[in-house]
mmCIF file of C-alpha atoms in Angstrom:
data_model
loop_
_atom_site.group_PDB
_atom_site.id
_atom_site.type_symbol
_atom_site.label_atom_id
_atom_site.label_comp_id
_atom_site.label_asym_id
_atom_site.label_seq_id
_atom_site.Cartn_x
_atom_site.Cartn_y
_atom_site.Cartn_z
ATOM 1 C CA UNK T 90 14.826 -20.689 -8.227
ATOM 2 C CA UNK T 91 15.133 -20.729 -12.025
ATOM 3 C CA UNK T 92 12.181 -18.349 -12.492
ATOM 4 C CA UNK T 93 13.886 -15.895 -10.124
ATOM 5 C CA UNK T 94 17.086 -16.044 -12.163
ATOM 6 C CA UNK T 95 15.173 -15.338 -15.380
ATOM 7 C CA UNK T 96 13.302 -12.457 -13.765
ATOM 8 C CA UNK T 97 16.551 -11.005 -12.404
ATOM 9 C CA UNK T 98 18.124 -11.140 -15.883
ATOM 10 C CA UNK T 99 15.177 -9.287 -17.404
ATOM 11 C CA UNK T 100 14.931 -6.678 -14.661
ATOM 12 C CA UNK T 101 18.703 -6.048 -14.787
ATOM 13 C CA UNK T 102 18.319 -4.968 -18.395
ATOM 14 C CA UNK T 103 15.901 -2.293 -17.180
ATOM 15 C CA UNK T 104 17.720 -1.187 -14.012
ATOM 16 C CA UNK T 105 21.326 -1.307 -15.105
ATOM 17 C CA UNK T 106 23.757 0.067 -16.777
ATOM 18 C CA UNK T 107 23.915 1.841 -13.415
ATOM 19 C CA UNK T 108 27.397 1.143 -12.036
ATOM 20 C CA UNK T 109 26.985 1.283 -8.279
ATOM 21 C CA UNK T 110 30.558 0.615 -7.140
ATOM 22 C CA UNK T 111 31.502 4.264 -6.555
ATOM 23 C CA UNK T 112 28.146 5.215 -5.020
ATOM 24 C CA UNK T 113 28.172 2.157 -2.790
ATOM 25 C CA UNK T 114 31.637 3.011 -1.539
ATOM 26 C CA UNK T 115 30.793 6.616 -0.630
ATOM 27 C CA UNK T 116 27.178 6.203 0.453
ATOM 28 C CA UNK T 117 27.666 3.092 2.591
ATOM 29 C CA UNK T 118 30.246 5.021 4.634
ATOM 30 C CA UNK T 119 27.944 8.044 4.813
ATOM 31 C CA UNK T 120 25.003 6.006 6.116
ATOM 32 C CA UNK T 121 27.144 3.611 8.176
ATOM 33 C CA UNK T 122 25.887 0.483 6.421
ATOM 34 C CA UNK T 123 27.711 -2.324 4.681
ATOM 35 C CA UNK T 124 28.033 -2.259 0.887
ATOM 36 C CA UNK T 125 25.704 -5.281 0.745
ATOM 37 C CA UNK T 126 23.030 -3.463 2.767
ATOM 38 C CA UNK T 127 23.322 -0.400 0.557
ATOM 39 C CA UNK T 128 23.026 -2.234 -2.773
ATOM 40 C CA UNK T 129 20.207 -4.448 -1.412
ATOM 41 C CA UNK T 130 18.283 -1.338 -0.393
ATOM 42 C CA UNK T 131 18.934 0.266 -3.780
ATOM 43 C CA UNK T 132 17.638 -2.772 -5.698
ATOM 44 C CA UNK T 133 14.549 -2.979 -3.462
ATOM 45 C CA UNK T 134 13.761 0.718 -3.927
ATOM 46 C CA UNK T 135 14.357 0.423 -7.676
ATOM 47 C CA UNK T 136 11.838 -2.421 -7.912
ATOM 48 C CA UNK T 137 9.302 -0.517 -5.793
ATOM 49 C CA UNK T 138 9.749 2.640 -7.873
ATOM 50 C CA UNK T 139 9.536 0.642 -11.091
ATOM 51 C CA UNK T 140 6.175 -0.800 -9.998
ATOM 52 C CA UNK T 141 4.869 2.631 -9.052
ATOM 53 C CA UNK T 142 6.091 4.363 -12.213
ATOM 54 C CA UNK T 143 4.594 1.718 -14.485
ATOM 55 C CA UNK T 144 1.333 1.258 -12.584
ATOM 56 C CA UNK T 145 1.824 -2.462 -12.171
ATOM 57 C CA UNK T 146 -0.200 -2.620 -8.946
ATOM 58 C CA UNK T 147 -3.312 -1.244 -10.665
ATOM 59 C CA UNK T 148 -3.643 -4.290 -12.952
ATOM 60 C CA UNK T 149 -1.721 -6.771 -10.827
ATOM 61 C CA UNK T 150 0.740 -7.486 -13.612
ATOM 62 C CA UNK T 151 4.229 -6.492 -14.690
ATOM 63 C CA UNK T 152 4.241 -3.921 -17.492
ATOM 64 C CA UNK T 153 7.403 -5.368 -19.053
ATOM 65 C CA UNK T 154 5.562 -8.440 -20.345
ATOM 66 C CA UNK T 155 2.842 -8.457 -22.996
ATOM 67 C CA UNK T 156 1.399 -11.905 -22.299
ATOM 68 C CA UNK T 157 -1.101 -11.775 -19.431
ATOM 69 C CA UNK T 158 -0.054 -15.014 -17.740
ATOM 70 C CA UNK T 159 3.638 -14.097 -17.867
ATOM 71 C CA UNK T 160 2.906 -10.534 -16.737
ATOM 72 C CA UNK T 161 0.924 -11.759 -13.722
ATOM 73 C CA UNK T 162 3.540 -14.371 -12.841
ATOM 74 C CA UNK T 163 6.361 -11.830 -12.960
ATOM 75 C CA UNK T 164 4.290 -9.322 -10.977
ATOM 76 C CA UNK T 165 4.070 -11.940 -8.214
ATOM 77 C CA UNK T 166 7.772 -12.732 -8.501
ATOM 78 C CA UNK T 167 8.593 -9.031 -8.213
ATOM 79 C CA UNK T 168 6.428 -8.732 -5.088
ATOM 80 C CA UNK T 169 8.112 -11.804 -3.608
ATOM 81 C CA UNK T 170 11.555 -10.417 -4.419
ATOM 82 C CA UNK T 171 10.714 -7.125 -2.695
ATOM 83 C CA UNK T 172 9.518 -9.001 0.396
ATOM 84 C CA UNK T 173 12.655 -11.151 0.459
ATOM 85 C CA UNK T 174 14.849 -8.071 0.070
ATOM 86 C CA UNK T 175 12.976 -6.379 2.935
ATOM 87 C CA UNK T 176 13.232 -9.309 5.356
ATOM 88 C CA UNK T 177 16.830 -10.224 4.523
ATOM 89 C CA UNK T 178 16.028 -13.385 2.577
ATOM 90 C CA UNK T 179 17.962 -11.951 -0.369
ATOM 91 C CA UNK T 180 21.161 -9.981 0.076
ATOM 92 C CA UNK T 181 22.775 -8.338 -2.924
ATOM 93 C CA UNK T 182 26.501 -8.427 -3.561
ATOM 94 C CA UNK T 183 28.500 -6.433 -6.060
ATOM 95 C CA UNK T 184 30.465 -9.494 -7.090
ATOM 96 C CA UNK T 185 28.924 -12.785 -8.058
ATOM 97 C CA UNK T 186 29.565 -15.595 -5.617
ATOM 98 C CA UNK T 187 29.608 -19.248 -6.550
ATOM 99 C CA UNK T 188 26.857 -21.217 -4.848
ATOM 100 C CA UNK T 189 27.694 -24.445 -3.105
ATOM 101 C CA UNK T 190 25.568 -27.306 -4.359
#
């Protein structure tokens, strides 16, 4: 799970300073989805669009990393994150929750 946390930190630098609170509030009502579903969908689409815009799929590596092994590893992590977001394995929240150990 630690590699996912590191990847999330790095990708957040690219995707945010977007402040979704206001959009989530209005758009989740508009589309009749929960705020968690809306933000999860937004993150998934952002990752998909990021991959397309940077041509990551062509080389099978993440364009944000210069070292080949790290770029390939994070490309796979990104793909896994997208799959988990799509199947409900990862649900995004606006506020951080403490995990129970």
